[in-house]
Coordinates of C-alpha atoms in Angstrom, one line a residue:
X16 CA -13.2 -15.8 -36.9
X17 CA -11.8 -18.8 -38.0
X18 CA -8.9 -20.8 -36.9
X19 CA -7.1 -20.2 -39.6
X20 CA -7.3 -16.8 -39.4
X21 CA -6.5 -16.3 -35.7
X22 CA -3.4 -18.3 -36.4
X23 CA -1.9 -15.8 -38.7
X24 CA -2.9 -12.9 -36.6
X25 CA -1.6 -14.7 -33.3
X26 CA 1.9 -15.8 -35.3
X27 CA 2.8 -12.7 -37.0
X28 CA 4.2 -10.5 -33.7
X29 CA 5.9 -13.5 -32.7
X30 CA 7.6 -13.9 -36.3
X31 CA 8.5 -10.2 -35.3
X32 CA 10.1 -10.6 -32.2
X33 CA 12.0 -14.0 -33.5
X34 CA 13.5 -11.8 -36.1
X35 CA 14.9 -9.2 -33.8
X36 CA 15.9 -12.3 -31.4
X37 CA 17.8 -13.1 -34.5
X38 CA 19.2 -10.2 -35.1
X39 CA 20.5 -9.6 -31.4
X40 CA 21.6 -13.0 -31.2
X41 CA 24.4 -12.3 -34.4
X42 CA 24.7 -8.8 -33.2
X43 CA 26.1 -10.3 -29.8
X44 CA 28.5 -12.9 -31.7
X45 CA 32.6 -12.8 -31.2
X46 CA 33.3 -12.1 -34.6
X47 CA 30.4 -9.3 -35.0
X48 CA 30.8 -7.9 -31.0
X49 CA 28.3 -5.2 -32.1
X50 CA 26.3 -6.2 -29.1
X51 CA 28.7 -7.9 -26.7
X52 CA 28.6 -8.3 -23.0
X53 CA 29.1 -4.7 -21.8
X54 CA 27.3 -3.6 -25.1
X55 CA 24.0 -5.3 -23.6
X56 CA 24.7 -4.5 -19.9
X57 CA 25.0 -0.5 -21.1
X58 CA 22.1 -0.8 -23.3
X59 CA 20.0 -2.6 -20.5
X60 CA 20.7 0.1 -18.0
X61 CA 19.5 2.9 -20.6
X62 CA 16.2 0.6 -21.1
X63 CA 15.6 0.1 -17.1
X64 CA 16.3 4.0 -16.0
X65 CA 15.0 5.6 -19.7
X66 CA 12.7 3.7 -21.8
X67 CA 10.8 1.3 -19.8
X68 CA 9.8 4.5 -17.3
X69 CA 9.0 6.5 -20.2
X70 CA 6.6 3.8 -22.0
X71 CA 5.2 2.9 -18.8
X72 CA 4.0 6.6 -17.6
X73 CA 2.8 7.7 -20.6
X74 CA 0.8 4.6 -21.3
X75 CA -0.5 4.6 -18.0
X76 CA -1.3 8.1 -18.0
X77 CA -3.3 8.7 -21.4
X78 CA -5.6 6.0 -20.2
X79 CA -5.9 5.4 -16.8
X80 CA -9.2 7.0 -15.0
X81 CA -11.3 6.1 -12.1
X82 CA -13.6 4.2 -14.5
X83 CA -10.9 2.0 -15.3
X84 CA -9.3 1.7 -12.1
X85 CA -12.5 -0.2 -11.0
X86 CA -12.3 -2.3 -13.9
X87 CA -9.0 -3.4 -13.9
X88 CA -9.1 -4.5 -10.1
X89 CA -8.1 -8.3 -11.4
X90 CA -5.4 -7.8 -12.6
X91 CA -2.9 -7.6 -10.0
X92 CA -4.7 -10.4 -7.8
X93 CA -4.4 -12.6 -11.6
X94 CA -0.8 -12.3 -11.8
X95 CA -0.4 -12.5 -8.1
X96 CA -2.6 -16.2 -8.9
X97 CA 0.3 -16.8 -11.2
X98 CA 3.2 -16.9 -8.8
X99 CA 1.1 -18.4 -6.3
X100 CA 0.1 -21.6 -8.8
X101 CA 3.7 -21.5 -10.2
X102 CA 5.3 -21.5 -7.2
X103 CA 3.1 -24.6 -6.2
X104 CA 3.9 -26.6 -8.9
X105 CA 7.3 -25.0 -9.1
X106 CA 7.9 -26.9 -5.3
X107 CA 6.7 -30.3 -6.5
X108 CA 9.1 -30.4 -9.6
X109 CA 11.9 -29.8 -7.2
X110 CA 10.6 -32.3 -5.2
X111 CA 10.0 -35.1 -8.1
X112 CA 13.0 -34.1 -9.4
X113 CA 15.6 -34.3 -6.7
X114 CA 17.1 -30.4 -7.5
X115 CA 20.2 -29.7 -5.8
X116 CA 20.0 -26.9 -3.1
X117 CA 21.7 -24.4 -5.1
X118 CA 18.8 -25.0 -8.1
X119 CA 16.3 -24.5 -5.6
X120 CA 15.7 -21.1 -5.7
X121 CA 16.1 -20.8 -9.2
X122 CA 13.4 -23.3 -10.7
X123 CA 10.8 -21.7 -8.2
X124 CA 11.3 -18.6 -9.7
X125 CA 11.1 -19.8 -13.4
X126 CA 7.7 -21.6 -12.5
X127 CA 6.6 -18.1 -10.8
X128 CA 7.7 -15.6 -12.5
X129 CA 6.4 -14.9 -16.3
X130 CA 7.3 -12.2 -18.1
X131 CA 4.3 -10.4 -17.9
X132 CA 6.2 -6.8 -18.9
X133 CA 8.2 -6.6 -21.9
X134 CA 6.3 -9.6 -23.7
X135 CA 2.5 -8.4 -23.6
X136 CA 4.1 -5.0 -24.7
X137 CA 5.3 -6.7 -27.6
X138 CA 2.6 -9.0 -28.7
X139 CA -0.1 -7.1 -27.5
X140 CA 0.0 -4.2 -29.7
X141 CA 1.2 -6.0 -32.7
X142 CA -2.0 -8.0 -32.7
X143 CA -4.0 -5.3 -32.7
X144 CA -2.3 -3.5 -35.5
X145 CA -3.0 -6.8 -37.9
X146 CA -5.8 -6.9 -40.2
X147 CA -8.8 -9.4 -39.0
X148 CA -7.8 -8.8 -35.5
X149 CA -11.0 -9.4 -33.1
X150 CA -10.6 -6.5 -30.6
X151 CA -11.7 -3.4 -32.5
X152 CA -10.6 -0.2 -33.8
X153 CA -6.8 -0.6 -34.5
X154 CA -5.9 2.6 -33.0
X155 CA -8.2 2.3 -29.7
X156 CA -6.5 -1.4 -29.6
X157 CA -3.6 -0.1 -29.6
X158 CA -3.2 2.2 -27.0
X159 CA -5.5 0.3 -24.3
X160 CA -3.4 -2.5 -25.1
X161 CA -0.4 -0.7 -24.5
X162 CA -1.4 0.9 -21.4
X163 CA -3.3 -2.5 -20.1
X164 CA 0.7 -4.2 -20.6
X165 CA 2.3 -1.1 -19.4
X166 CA 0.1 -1.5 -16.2
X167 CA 1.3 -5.5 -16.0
X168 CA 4.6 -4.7 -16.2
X169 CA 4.7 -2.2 -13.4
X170 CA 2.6 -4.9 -11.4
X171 CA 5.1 -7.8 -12.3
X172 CA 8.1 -5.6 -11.3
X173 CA 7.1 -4.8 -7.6
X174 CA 6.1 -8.9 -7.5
X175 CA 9.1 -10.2 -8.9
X176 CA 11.8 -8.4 -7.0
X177 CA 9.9 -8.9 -3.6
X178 CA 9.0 -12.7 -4.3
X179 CA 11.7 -13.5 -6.3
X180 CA 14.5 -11.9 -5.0
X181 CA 14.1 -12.9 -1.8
X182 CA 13.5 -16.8 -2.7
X183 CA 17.1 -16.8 -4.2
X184 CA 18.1 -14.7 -1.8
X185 CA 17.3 -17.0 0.8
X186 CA 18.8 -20.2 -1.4
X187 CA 21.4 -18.8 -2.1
X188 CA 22.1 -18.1 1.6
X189 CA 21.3 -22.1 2.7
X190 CA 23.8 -22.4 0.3
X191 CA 26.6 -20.4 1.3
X192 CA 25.8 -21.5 5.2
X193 CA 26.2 -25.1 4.2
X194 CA 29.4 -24.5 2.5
X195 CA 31.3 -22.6 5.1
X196 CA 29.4 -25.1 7.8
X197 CA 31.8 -27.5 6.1
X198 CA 34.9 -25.0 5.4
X199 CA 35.0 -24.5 8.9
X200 CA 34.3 -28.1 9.6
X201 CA 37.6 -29.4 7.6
X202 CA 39.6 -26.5 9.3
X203 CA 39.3 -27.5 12.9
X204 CA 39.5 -31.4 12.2
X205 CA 42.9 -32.1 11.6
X206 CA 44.1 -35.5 10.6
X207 CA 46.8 -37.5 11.7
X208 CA 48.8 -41.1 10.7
X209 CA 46.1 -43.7 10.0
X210 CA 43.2 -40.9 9.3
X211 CA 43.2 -40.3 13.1
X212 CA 42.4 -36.7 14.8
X213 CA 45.9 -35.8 15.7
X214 CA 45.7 -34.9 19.3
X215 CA 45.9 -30.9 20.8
X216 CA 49.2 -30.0 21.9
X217 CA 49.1 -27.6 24.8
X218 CA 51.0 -24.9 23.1
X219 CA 48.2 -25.2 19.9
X220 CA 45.4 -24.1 22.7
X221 CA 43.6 -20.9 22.1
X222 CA 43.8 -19.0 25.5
X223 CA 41.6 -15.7 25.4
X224 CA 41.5 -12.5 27.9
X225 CA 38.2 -10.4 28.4
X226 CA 39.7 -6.8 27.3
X227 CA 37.3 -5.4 30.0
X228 CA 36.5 -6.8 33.4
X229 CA 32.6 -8.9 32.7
X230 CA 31.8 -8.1 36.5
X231 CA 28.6 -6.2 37.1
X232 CA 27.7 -6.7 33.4
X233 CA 25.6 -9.0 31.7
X234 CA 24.7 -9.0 27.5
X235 CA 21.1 -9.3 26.1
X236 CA 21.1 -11.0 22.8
X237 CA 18.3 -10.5 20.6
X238 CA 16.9 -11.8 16.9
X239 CA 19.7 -10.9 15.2
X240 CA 21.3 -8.3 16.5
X241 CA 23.6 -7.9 19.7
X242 CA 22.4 -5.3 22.8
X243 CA 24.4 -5.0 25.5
X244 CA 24.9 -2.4 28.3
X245 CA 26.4 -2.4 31.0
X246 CA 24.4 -1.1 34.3
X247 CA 27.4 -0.9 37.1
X248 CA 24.8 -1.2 40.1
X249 CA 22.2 -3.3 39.3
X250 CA 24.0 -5.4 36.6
X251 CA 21.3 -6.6 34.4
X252 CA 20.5 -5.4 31.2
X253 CA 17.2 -3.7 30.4
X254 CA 15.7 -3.4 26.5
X255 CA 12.9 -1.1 26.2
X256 CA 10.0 -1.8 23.7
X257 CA 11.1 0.8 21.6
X258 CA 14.2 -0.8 21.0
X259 CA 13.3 -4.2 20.3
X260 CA 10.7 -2.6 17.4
X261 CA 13.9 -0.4 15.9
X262 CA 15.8 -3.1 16.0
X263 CA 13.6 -5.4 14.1
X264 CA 12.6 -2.4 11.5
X265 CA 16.6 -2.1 10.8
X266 CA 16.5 -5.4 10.4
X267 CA 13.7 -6.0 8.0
X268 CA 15.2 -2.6 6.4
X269 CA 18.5 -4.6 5.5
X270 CA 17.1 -7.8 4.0
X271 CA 14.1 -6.1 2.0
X272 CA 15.9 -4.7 -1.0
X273 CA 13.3 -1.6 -1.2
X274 CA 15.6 0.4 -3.8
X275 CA 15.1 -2.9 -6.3
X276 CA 11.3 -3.7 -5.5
X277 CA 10.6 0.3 -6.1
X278 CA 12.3 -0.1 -9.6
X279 CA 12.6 3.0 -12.2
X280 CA 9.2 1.5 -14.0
X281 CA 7.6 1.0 -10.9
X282 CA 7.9 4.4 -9.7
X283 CA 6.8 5.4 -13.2
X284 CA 3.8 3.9 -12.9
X285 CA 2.9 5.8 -9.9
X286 CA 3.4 8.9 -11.7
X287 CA 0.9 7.6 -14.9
X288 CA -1.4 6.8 -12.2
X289 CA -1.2 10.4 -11.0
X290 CA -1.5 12.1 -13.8
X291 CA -4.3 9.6 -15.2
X292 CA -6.4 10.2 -12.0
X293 CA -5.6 13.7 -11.3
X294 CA -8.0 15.9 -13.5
X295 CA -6.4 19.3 -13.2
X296 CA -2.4 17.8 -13.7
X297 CA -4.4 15.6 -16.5
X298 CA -5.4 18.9 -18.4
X299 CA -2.2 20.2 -18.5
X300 CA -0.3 17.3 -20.4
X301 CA -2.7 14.5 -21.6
X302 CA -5.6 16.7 -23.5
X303 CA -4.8 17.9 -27.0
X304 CA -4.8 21.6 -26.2
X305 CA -2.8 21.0 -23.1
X306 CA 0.3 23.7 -22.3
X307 CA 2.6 20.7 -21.3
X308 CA 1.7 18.0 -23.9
X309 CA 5.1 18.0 -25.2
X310 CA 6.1 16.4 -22.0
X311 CA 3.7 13.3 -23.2
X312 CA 5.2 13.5 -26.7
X313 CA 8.4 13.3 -25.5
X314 CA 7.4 10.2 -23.3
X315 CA 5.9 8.5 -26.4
X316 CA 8.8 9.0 -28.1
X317 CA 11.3 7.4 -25.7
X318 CA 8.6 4.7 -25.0
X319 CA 8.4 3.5 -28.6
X320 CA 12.3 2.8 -28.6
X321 CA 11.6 0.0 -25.6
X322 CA 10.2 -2.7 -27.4
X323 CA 12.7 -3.1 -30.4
X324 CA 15.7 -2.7 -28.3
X325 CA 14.9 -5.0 -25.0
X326 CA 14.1 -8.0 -28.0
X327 CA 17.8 -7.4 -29.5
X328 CA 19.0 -7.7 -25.8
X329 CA 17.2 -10.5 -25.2
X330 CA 18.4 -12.2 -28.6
X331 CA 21.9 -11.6 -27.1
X332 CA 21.3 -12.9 -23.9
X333 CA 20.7 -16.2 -25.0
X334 CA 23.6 -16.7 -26.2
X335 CA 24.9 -17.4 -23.1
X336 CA 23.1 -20.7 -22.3
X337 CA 25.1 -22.3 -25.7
X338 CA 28.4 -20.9 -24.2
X339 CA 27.8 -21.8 -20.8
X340 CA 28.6 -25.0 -19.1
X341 CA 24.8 -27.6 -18.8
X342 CA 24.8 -27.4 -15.2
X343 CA 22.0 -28.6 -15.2
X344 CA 19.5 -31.9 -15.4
X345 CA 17.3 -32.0 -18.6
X346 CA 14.8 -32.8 -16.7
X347 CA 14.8 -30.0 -14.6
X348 CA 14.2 -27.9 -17.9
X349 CA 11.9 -30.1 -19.2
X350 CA 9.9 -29.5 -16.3
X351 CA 9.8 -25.7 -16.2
X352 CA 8.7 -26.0 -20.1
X353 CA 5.8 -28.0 -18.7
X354 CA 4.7 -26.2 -16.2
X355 CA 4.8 -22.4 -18.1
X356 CA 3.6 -23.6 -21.1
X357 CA 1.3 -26.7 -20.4
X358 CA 0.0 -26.6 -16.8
X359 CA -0.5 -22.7 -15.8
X360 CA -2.1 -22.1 -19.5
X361 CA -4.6 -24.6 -18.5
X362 CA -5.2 -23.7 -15.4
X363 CA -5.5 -20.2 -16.6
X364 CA -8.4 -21.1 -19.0
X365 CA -10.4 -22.4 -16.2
X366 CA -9.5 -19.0 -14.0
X367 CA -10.1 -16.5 -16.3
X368 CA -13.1 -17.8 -17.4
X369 CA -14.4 -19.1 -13.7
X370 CA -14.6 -14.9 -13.4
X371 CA -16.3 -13.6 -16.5
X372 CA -19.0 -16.0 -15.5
X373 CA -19.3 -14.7 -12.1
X374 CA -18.9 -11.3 -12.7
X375 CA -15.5 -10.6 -11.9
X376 CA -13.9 -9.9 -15.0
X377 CA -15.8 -7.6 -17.5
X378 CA -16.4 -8.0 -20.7
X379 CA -13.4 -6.4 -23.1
X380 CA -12.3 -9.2 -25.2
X381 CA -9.4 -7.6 -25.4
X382 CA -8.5 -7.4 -21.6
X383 CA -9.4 -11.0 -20.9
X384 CA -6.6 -11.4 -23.4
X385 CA -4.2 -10.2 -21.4
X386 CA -5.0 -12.2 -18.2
X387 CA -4.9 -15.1 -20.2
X388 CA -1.8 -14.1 -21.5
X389 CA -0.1 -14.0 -18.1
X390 CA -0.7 -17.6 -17.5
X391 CA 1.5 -19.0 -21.0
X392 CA 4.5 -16.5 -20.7
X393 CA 8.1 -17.6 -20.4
X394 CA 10.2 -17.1 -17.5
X395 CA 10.9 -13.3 -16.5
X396 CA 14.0 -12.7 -17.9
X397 CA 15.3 -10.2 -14.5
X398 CA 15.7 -13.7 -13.1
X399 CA 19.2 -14.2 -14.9
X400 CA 19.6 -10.5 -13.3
X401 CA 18.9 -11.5 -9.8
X402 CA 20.8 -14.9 -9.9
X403 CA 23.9 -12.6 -11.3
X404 CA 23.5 -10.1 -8.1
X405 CA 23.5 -13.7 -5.6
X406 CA 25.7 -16.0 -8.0
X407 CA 23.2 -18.8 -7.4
X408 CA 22.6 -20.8 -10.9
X409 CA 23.7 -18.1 -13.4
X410 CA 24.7 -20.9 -16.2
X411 CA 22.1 -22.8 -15.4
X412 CA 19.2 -20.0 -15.4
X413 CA 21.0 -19.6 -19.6
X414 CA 20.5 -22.4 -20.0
X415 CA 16.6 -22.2 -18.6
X416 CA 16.2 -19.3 -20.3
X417 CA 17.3 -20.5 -23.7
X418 CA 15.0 -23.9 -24.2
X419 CA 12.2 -21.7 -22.9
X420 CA 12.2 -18.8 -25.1
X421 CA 13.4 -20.9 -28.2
X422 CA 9.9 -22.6 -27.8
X423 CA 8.1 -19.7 -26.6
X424 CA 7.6 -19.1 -30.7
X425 CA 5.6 -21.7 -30.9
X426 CA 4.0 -22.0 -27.5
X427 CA 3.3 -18.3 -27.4
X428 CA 1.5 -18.3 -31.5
X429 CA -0.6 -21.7 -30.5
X430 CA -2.0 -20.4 -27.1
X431 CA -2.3 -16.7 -28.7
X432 CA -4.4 -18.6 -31.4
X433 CA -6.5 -20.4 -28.2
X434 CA -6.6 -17.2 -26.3
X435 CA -8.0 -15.0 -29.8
X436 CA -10.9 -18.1 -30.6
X437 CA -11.6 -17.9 -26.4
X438 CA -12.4 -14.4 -26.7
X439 CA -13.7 -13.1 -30.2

């Protein structure tokens, strides 16, 4: 196909999608407050228990077989390649750049993390239902594409809250440590005349009393956590095997956040898989002449209201990096445009096609699409979500969020175009 061509077919789901960003984004305003702050937060909440699942399962499960479970082994190890690389790069812009502490966190999550869900959903189908488009059948494109993004998504989801969360998790918590290091600092130092420590009175002494008599007993400390027992003839302290493996299993329990990684479209990928690979539960929803098919409508149905309604959220989302305060060095946001939409396209060119020459990557045009696709995506968008649950960088990841998908139109059509000519 021409150039031309595949520029019109590449720019006319993004034309969609800035439309309903448009339309979100005045929905959300003061004076309109169709769409305001708890409007968006309710609405999100419907989308993450009730739509997402629902497109994701059915998708998955009208498509996905053994067959295709051998060939779509690449996928999760390509977008794993894409935190990986980002996060690479992602650490020398912090580096180059000087970021504060409490960006850290942030613009290694932004260089990581695309969002490889709710945007392939998007573009993805809407290629193929335009005329000239290079990957077949419109209705065959359609619902492989659909169920190739649904399976992305359901990949990025259990990546991004283990990888991501825990990076700003971690920041976030250097953070915090370093400011109540120096809280607690400022509270014990106490100045006199001249800007010289006033000396301790006697009666301004702390004096403290064991509550219990310490004789015959003796405390164990271990990685964090506190065992002590006291053994009235020997005393010593003795920590089985057992204990120190429960202990460090409670304690990996409580900083793993295994509700958030085993999200609502997560586990609803597990159940497309299911049904997908399960010939006898397949029969009785999936098939045309199934007894249970209405249970697949019904999916469909709820599915197909995702995509419309997570773009008006997002429109209103952005909003807030024009309200909120620029926290934050151009240059840091110049840098996370560079990397998502120069460096890790490139780099994903070379990838991709590395493995359909040696055999990796079979050869649906329209699959090697969507791993290309992974590499030019803009920042996932749960990001501002996980910097709201740590209150690390919220006006500043607006603000990131803002300058990266205001140029996603046109970084998203020009490498779609690439992508399209790389594959047809």
């Amino acid at each position: 196909m021409r150039i031309l061509d595949l520029f019109v077919v590449a720019s006319m789901p993004i034309m969609k999608v800035l439309m309903l960003t448009a339309l979100g984004s005045f929905l959300a305003l003061d004076r309109v407050d169709v769409m305001g702050e708890s409007a968006r937060k309710q609405l999100n909440n419907v989308v993450f228990f009730v739509f997402n699942p629902a497109l994701v399962s059915s998708s998955l499960a009208k498509t996905v077989t053994f067959e295709s479970i051998v060939l779509l082994w690449f996928m999760p190890f390509n977008i794993l390649l894409t935190f990986i690389i980002g996060t690479a790069i992602g650490w020398l812009l912090v580096k180059i750049t000087k970021a504060p502490q409490h960006l850290r966190g942030l613009i290694l999550s932004c260089c990581a993390a695309g969002n490889v869900g709710h945007l392939p959903l998007i573009v993805v189908p809407a290629i193929c239902r335009e005329k000239g488009s290079p990957f077949g059948a419109p209705d065959i494109c359609h619902t492989y594409g659909t169920a190739y993004a649904s399976l992305s998504m359901a990949i990025g989801a259990i990546y991004l809250w283990s990888f991501v969360y825990n990076v700003v998790r971690v920041s976030s918590a250097k953070v915090n440590k370093e400011v109540n290091g120096d809280d607690s600092t400022r509270v014990m130092k106490s100045t006199g005349t001249g800007g010289m420590p006033s000396p301790t009175l006697p009666d301004q002494q702390n004096y403290t009393e064991p509550l219990l008599p310490s004789k015959n007993c003796s405390i164990s400390v271990c990685t964090h956590e506190l065992s002590f027992s006291c053994a009235k003839s020997k005393g010593t302290v003795k920590v089985s095997d057992f204990d120190k493996i429960w202990q460090y299993l409670r304690i990996i329990s409580r900083k793993l956040n295994l509700k958030a990684i085993f999200a609502p479209s997560t586990t609803a990928a597990f159940i497309g898989f299911t049904i997908g690979l399960v010939p006898q539960i397949r029969n009785l929803i999936i098939s045309g002449n199934a007894p249970f098919h209405v249970v697949q409508d019904s999916a469909l149905l709820l599915g197909d209201a995702a995509i419309p309604i997570v773009t008006l959220i997002v429109g209103g989302n952005l909003l807030r990096g024009l309200k909120g305060p620029a926290g934050i060095c151009m240059s840091l946001v110049i840098g996370v445009i560079a990397v998502r939409y120069v460096l890790l396209p490139l780099l994903g060119i070379v990838i991709i096609k590395s493995a359909v020459r040696f055999g990796l990557v079979h050869s649906d045009p329209l699959y090697q699409f969507i791993l290309l696709l992974h590499y030019a995506l803009p920042p996932a968008m749960n990001i501002g979500t996980i910097t709201q649950l740590f209150r690390a960088g919220e006006s500043e990841c607006s603000v990131i969020m803002l300058w990266t998908y205001g140029l996603a139109s046109i970084s998203l059509t020009l490498w779609s175009t690439a992508f399209l000519w790389l594959v047809s």
